[in-house]
Short mmCIF file of C-alpha atoms and ligand atoms in Angstrom, two decimals:
data_model
loop_
_atom_site.label_atom_id
_atom_site.label_comp_id
_atom_site.label_asym_id
_atom_site.label_seq_id
_atom_site.Cartn_x
_atom_site.Cartn_y
_atom_site.Cartn_z
CA UNK A 39 23.49 -10.80 -31.96
CA UNK A 40 22.12 -9.82 -28.59
CA UNK A 41 22.08 -12.25 -25.70
CA UNK A 42 18.39 -11.40 -25.35
CA UNK A 43 17.70 -13.20 -28.62
CA UNK A 44 18.11 -16.42 -26.64
CA UNK A 45 14.92 -15.70 -24.70
CA UNK A 46 12.51 -18.58 -24.45
CA UNK A 47 9.20 -19.02 -22.66
CA UNK A 48 9.92 -20.53 -19.25
CA UNK A 49 6.88 -20.44 -16.99
CA UNK A 50 3.71 -18.61 -15.98
CA UNK A 51 3.01 -17.73 -12.37
CA UNK A 52 -0.25 -16.66 -10.79
CA UNK A 53 0.66 -16.99 -7.12
CA UNK A 54 3.74 -15.84 -5.25
CA UNK A 55 4.25 -19.35 -3.89
CA UNK A 56 4.75 -20.56 -7.47
CA UNK A 57 7.62 -18.20 -8.30
CA UNK A 58 10.51 -20.23 -9.72
CA UNK A 59 13.17 -21.39 -7.29
CA UNK A 60 15.89 -20.27 -9.71
CA UNK A 61 18.66 -18.15 -8.21
CA UNK A 62 19.80 -16.34 -11.38
CA UNK A 63 19.18 -12.60 -11.75
CA UNK A 64 15.80 -11.47 -13.04
CA UNK A 65 14.78 -8.24 -14.72
CA UNK A 66 11.10 -7.36 -14.69
CA UNK A 67 9.14 -5.42 -17.32
CA UNK A 68 6.24 -3.39 -15.98
CA UNK A 69 3.87 -0.99 -17.65
CA UNK A 70 0.37 0.18 -18.21
CA UNK A 71 -1.56 -2.05 -20.59
CA UNK A 72 -1.18 -0.85 -24.16
CA UNK A 73 2.04 1.06 -23.37
CA UNK A 74 3.92 -1.19 -25.77
CA UNK A 75 5.44 -3.70 -23.30
CA UNK A 76 4.86 -6.82 -25.42
CA UNK A 77 6.14 -5.10 -28.55
CA UNK A 78 9.25 -3.96 -26.66
CA UNK A 79 9.97 -7.44 -25.27
CA UNK A 80 9.41 -9.07 -28.64
CA UNK A 81 11.70 -6.70 -30.51
CA UNK A 82 14.40 -6.82 -27.83
CA UNK A 83 14.32 -10.62 -28.05
CA UNK A 84 14.05 -10.57 -31.86
CA UNK A 85 10.96 -12.78 -31.75
CA UNK A 86 7.50 -12.09 -33.08
CA UNK A 87 5.35 -13.75 -30.45
CA UNK A 88 7.42 -14.30 -27.33
CA UNK A 89 5.38 -11.94 -25.16
CA UNK A 90 2.19 -13.10 -26.85
CA UNK A 91 1.44 -15.56 -24.03
CA UNK A 92 0.96 -12.60 -21.72
CA UNK A 93 -1.90 -11.43 -23.94
CA UNK A 94 -3.82 -14.69 -23.88
CA UNK A 95 -7.18 -14.08 -22.17
CA UNK A 96 -6.94 -15.33 -18.61
CA UNK A 97 -3.19 -14.89 -18.54
CA UNK A 98 -3.06 -11.12 -18.61
CA UNK A 99 -2.91 -11.00 -14.82
CA UNK A 100 -0.12 -13.55 -14.59
CA UNK A 101 3.64 -13.15 -14.38
CA UNK A 102 5.34 -14.65 -17.42
CA UNK A 103 8.96 -15.74 -17.29
CA UNK A 104 11.39 -16.01 -20.23
CA UNK A 105 14.77 -17.64 -19.82
CA UNK A 106 18.13 -16.58 -21.24
CA UNK A 107 20.49 -19.49 -21.77
CA UNK A 108 19.72 -23.11 -20.96
CA UNK A 109 18.29 -23.92 -24.39
CA UNK A 110 18.99 -23.65 -28.08
CA UNK A 111 18.01 -20.34 -29.59
CA UNK A 112 16.17 -21.55 -32.66
CA UNK A 113 12.40 -21.34 -32.24
CA UNK A 114 11.89 -24.59 -34.13
CA UNK A 115 13.93 -26.51 -31.58
CA UNK A 116 11.70 -28.25 -29.07
CA UNK A 117 14.43 -29.53 -26.78
CA UNK A 118 13.75 -28.84 -23.11
CA UNK A 119 15.29 -25.92 -21.26
CA UNK A 120 18.11 -27.01 -18.95
CA UNK A 121 17.18 -25.07 -15.83
CA UNK A 122 20.69 -25.31 -14.34
CA UNK A 123 22.07 -23.56 -17.42
CA UNK A 124 19.73 -20.57 -17.35
CA UNK A 125 21.78 -17.40 -16.93
CA UNK A 126 19.09 -14.82 -16.46
CA UNK A 127 15.34 -14.38 -16.57
CA UNK A 128 13.11 -11.76 -18.17
CA UNK A 129 9.90 -11.30 -16.25
CA UNK A 130 6.83 -9.93 -17.99
CA UNK A 131 4.62 -8.47 -15.27
CA UNK A 132 0.87 -8.08 -15.80
CA UNK A 133 -0.03 -4.85 -17.55
CA UNK A 134 -1.89 -2.50 -15.26
CA UNK A 135 -4.62 0.07 -15.73
CA UNK A 136 -7.21 -2.13 -17.44
CA UNK A 137 -10.44 -0.20 -17.02
CA UNK A 138 -12.49 -3.39 -17.06
CA UNK A 139 -10.60 -5.26 -14.34
CA UNK A 140 -12.97 -5.83 -11.41
CA UNK A 141 -12.01 -4.85 -7.85
CA UNK A 142 -11.11 -8.37 -6.79
CA UNK A 143 -8.64 -8.85 -9.66
CA UNK A 144 -7.18 -5.42 -8.95
CA UNK A 145 -6.38 -6.32 -5.38
CA UNK A 146 -4.91 -9.62 -6.58
CA UNK A 147 -2.73 -7.56 -8.92
CA UNK A 148 -1.67 -5.23 -6.11
CA UNK A 149 -0.73 -8.12 -3.90
CA UNK A 150 1.09 -10.13 -6.54
CA UNK A 151 2.95 -7.26 -8.14
CA UNK A 152 3.63 -5.23 -5.01
CA UNK A 153 5.03 -8.18 -3.09
CA UNK A 154 6.99 -9.50 -6.06
CA UNK A 155 8.78 -6.27 -6.89
CA UNK A 156 9.42 -5.33 -3.27
CA UNK A 157 10.64 -8.63 -1.94
CA UNK A 158 12.03 -10.88 -4.66
CA UNK A 159 15.76 -11.13 -3.90
CA UNK A 160 16.63 -12.36 -7.41
CA UNK A 161 15.07 -9.26 -8.95
CA UNK A 162 17.99 -7.15 -10.15
CA UNK A 163 16.16 -4.26 -11.78
CA UNK A 164 12.92 -3.01 -13.25
CA UNK A 165 12.24 -1.86 -16.80
CA UNK A 166 9.33 0.56 -16.69
CA UNK A 167 7.53 0.86 -20.02
CA UNK A 168 5.63 4.11 -20.53
CA UNK A 169 4.02 5.63 -23.59
CA UNK A 170 6.23 8.62 -24.44
CA UNK A 171 3.10 10.72 -25.00
CA UNK A 172 1.69 10.12 -21.52
CA UNK A 173 4.34 8.86 -19.11
CA UNK A 174 4.15 8.74 -15.30
CA UNK A 175 0.51 7.83 -14.93
CA UNK A 176 -0.68 7.25 -11.38
CA UNK A 177 0.11 3.53 -11.50
CA UNK A 178 3.56 4.12 -13.06
CA UNK A 179 4.35 6.38 -10.13
CA UNK A 180 3.01 3.70 -7.78
CA UNK A 181 5.45 1.19 -9.32
CA UNK A 182 8.35 3.62 -8.87
CA UNK A 183 7.38 4.27 -5.29
CA UNK A 184 7.03 0.58 -4.50
CA UNK A 185 10.39 -0.16 -6.03
CA UNK A 186 12.48 2.84 -4.93
CA UNK A 187 13.01 1.61 -1.34
CA UNK A 188 14.76 -1.51 -2.68
CA UNK A 189 17.52 0.76 -3.99
CA UNK A 190 17.64 -1.29 -7.19
CA UNK A 191 17.84 0.35 -10.63
CA UNK A 192 14.87 1.27 -12.78
CA UNK A 193 15.34 1.80 -16.51
CA UNK A 194 12.42 3.60 -18.17
CA UNK A 195 11.58 3.14 -21.83
CA UNK A 196 9.52 5.97 -23.32
CA UNK A 197 7.85 3.91 -26.00
CA UNK A 198 6.18 4.74 -29.33
CA UNK A 199 8.64 7.63 -29.68
CA UNK A 200 7.99 7.44 -33.44
CA UNK A 201 4.74 9.25 -32.66
CA UNK A 202 6.69 12.30 -31.46
CA UNK A 203 8.62 14.76 -33.60
CA UNK A 204 12.18 15.65 -32.71
CA UNK A 205 11.19 18.55 -30.49
CA UNK A 206 8.55 16.59 -28.64
CA UNK A 207 10.98 13.72 -28.12
CA UNK A 208 13.59 16.03 -26.61
CA UNK A 209 10.99 17.54 -24.32
CA UNK A 210 9.61 14.15 -23.27
CA UNK A 211 13.09 12.93 -22.38
CA UNK A 212 13.94 16.11 -20.50
CA UNK A 213 10.70 15.99 -18.55
CA UNK A 214 11.27 12.34 -17.65
CA UNK A 215 14.77 13.17 -16.38
CA UNK A 216 13.27 15.92 -14.23
CA UNK A 217 10.61 13.62 -12.77
CA UNK A 218 13.07 10.81 -12.08
CA UNK A 219 15.66 13.05 -10.48
CA UNK A 220 12.98 14.43 -8.16
CA UNK A 221 13.02 11.10 -6.31
CA UNK A 222 15.56 11.20 -3.50
CA UNK A 223 16.13 9.03 -0.47
CA UNK A 224 16.22 10.20 3.17
CA UNK A 225 19.81 11.38 2.66
CA UNK A 226 18.87 13.41 -0.40
CA UNK A 227 20.59 10.89 -2.74
CA UNK A 228 19.00 10.19 -6.12
CA UNK A 229 17.80 6.70 -6.95
CA UNK A 230 19.45 4.72 -9.78
CA UNK A 231 16.72 5.65 -12.27
CA UNK A 232 17.53 6.01 -15.97
CA UNK A 233 15.41 6.73 -19.04
CA UNK A 234 15.61 6.58 -22.82
CA UNK A 235 13.41 6.98 -25.89
CA UNK A 236 12.27 3.76 -27.56
CA UNK A 237 10.25 2.71 -30.59
CA UNK A 238 9.56 -0.93 -31.42
CA UNK A 239 8.20 0.24 -34.77
CA UNK A 240 11.30 2.19 -35.82
CA UNK A 241 13.75 0.23 -33.63
CA UNK A 242 14.77 3.48 -31.96
CA UNK A 243 16.90 2.95 -28.86
CA UNK A 244 16.95 -0.81 -29.36
CA UNK A 245 20.67 -1.28 -28.86
CA UNK A 246 20.79 1.07 -25.88
CA UNK A 247 17.91 -0.76 -24.17
CA UNK A 248 19.33 -4.18 -24.96
CA UNK A 249 22.81 -3.27 -23.66
CA UNK A 250 21.32 -1.78 -20.51
CA UNK A 251 19.15 -4.84 -19.77
CA UNK A 252 22.03 -7.25 -20.32
CA UNK A 253 24.25 -5.16 -18.04
CA UNK A 254 21.55 -4.97 -15.35
CA UNK A 255 21.34 -8.77 -15.44
CA UNK A 256 25.08 -8.85 -14.83
CA UNK A 257 25.60 -10.52 -18.21
CA UNK A 258 27.63 -9.53 -21.24
CA UNK A 259 27.14 -10.03 -24.97
CA UNK A 260 30.86 -10.77 -25.12
CA UNK A 261 30.43 -14.20 -23.56
CA UNK A 262 27.52 -15.11 -25.79
CA UNK A 263 27.96 -18.42 -27.58
CA UNK A 264 28.39 -18.15 -31.33
CA UNK A 265 25.39 -19.18 -33.40
CA UNK A 266 26.53 -17.70 -36.66
CA UNK A 267 24.15 -19.56 -38.95
CA UNK A 268 21.20 -19.11 -36.62
CA UNK A 269 20.35 -22.82 -36.44
CA UNK A 270 20.62 -22.97 -32.69
CA UNK A 271 23.89 -24.89 -32.81
CA UNK A 272 27.30 -23.60 -31.98
CA UNK A 273 29.38 -23.62 -35.15
CA UNK A 274 31.88 -26.37 -35.75
CA UNK A 275 34.90 -24.51 -34.55
CA UNK A 276 33.21 -23.67 -31.27
CA UNK A 277 32.30 -27.28 -30.73
CA UNK A 278 35.99 -28.13 -31.04
CA UNK A 279 37.19 -25.24 -28.89
CA UNK A 280 34.48 -24.38 -26.45
CA UNK A 281 36.91 -22.39 -24.37
CA UNK A 282 37.83 -20.14 -27.29
CA UNK A 283 34.46 -18.82 -28.29
CA UNK A 284 34.58 -15.47 -29.97
CA UNK A 285 32.10 -13.16 -31.56
CA UNK A 286 31.08 -13.89 -35.09
CA UNK A 287 31.68 -11.19 -37.73
CA UNK A 288 28.86 -8.69 -37.69
CA UNK A 289 28.00 -9.13 -34.06
P1 LIG B 467 1.20 -3.84 -24.14
O1 LIG B 467 -0.25 -3.92 -23.80
O2 LIG B 467 1.92 -2.87 -23.24
O3 LIG B 467 1.89 -5.16 -24.21
O4 LIG B 467 1.29 -3.13 -25.57
P2 LIG B 467 1.50 -3.76 -27.04
O5 LIG B 467 2.93 -4.08 -27.26
O6 LIG B 467 0.51 -4.81 -27.29
O7 LIG B 467 1.18 -2.46 -27.90
C1 LIG B 467 -0.05 -1.79 -27.79
C2 LIG B 467 -0.34 -1.10 -29.12
O8 LIG B 467 0.66 -0.12 -29.38
C3 LIG B 467 -0.35 -2.05 -30.32
O9 LIG B 467 -1.33 -1.64 -31.22
C4 LIG B 467 1.04 -1.88 -30.91
O10 LIG B 467 1.07 -2.14 -32.29
C5 LIG B 467 1.32 -0.42 -30.63
N1 LIG B 467 2.75 -0.16 -30.47
C6 LIG B 467 3.62 -0.82 -29.68
N2 LIG B 467 4.87 -0.33 -29.81
C7 LIG B 467 4.80 0.68 -30.71
C8 LIG B 467 5.75 1.61 -31.27
O11 LIG B 467 6.95 1.59 -30.97
N3 LIG B 467 5.27 2.51 -32.16
C9 LIG B 467 3.97 2.58 -32.50
N4 LIG B 467 3.60 3.54 -33.36
N5 LIG B 467 3.04 1.72 -32.02
C10 LIG B 467 3.44 0.79 -31.13
#
């Protein structure tokens, strides 16, 4: 079981002043609308509708936060999230590139997104979601260029890779490596940019992406609490020996 399965809706933000005061590491998901961002978040978190809130009309331009830790995993549990126990946050940034977004909303987007990714100290890394068939659109490049000066890592997911055959996939990955390695700082050093193929439909690259995200958050699946029967409770033995939590068989 991945630590990301613990994800739970936390809050929605439409103004920088409303960003949560939490100090735990955050990892943000960015991408062109329709690139497959919601599908990727949902499958990584093993939940059908977690990133659905981001698609609600009127909320598409907002920043949606999901918490890891601080609450029971089971979706049926309605107990409140204990903010002090949150260990990391997944941040679903507004999808960009909507043709129909008017100028005013676009500049709101620029301001909100640009400032957030460039100056949020808690932000540990960015996951850039791009359709494997047409990666590095103008706005994807804009995101990379906004973020690069922070020196923080970017992990790119080339989504919908099921739409490519083996040859096309290899080429897409190679091309992405070439593009990413072309970014260098003033000293000629490459930025910490990585890339992988991903398909929410076929679950391609799921484990690799999940492991990478957990590592970028500074967390580890190893210290995940056991929830072997999936009811949101630690099993009996763990309740007795909270200090001796292990991984359940099959994890
Ligand atoms: P978002 O706008 O970036 O959040 O994109 P969505 O996750 O809503 O996906 C946009 C469309 O692409 C939907 O019709 C999805 O069903 C489809 N889609 C998403 N991921 C995949 C994938 O891995 N493979 C395929 N074939 N389609 C996908």
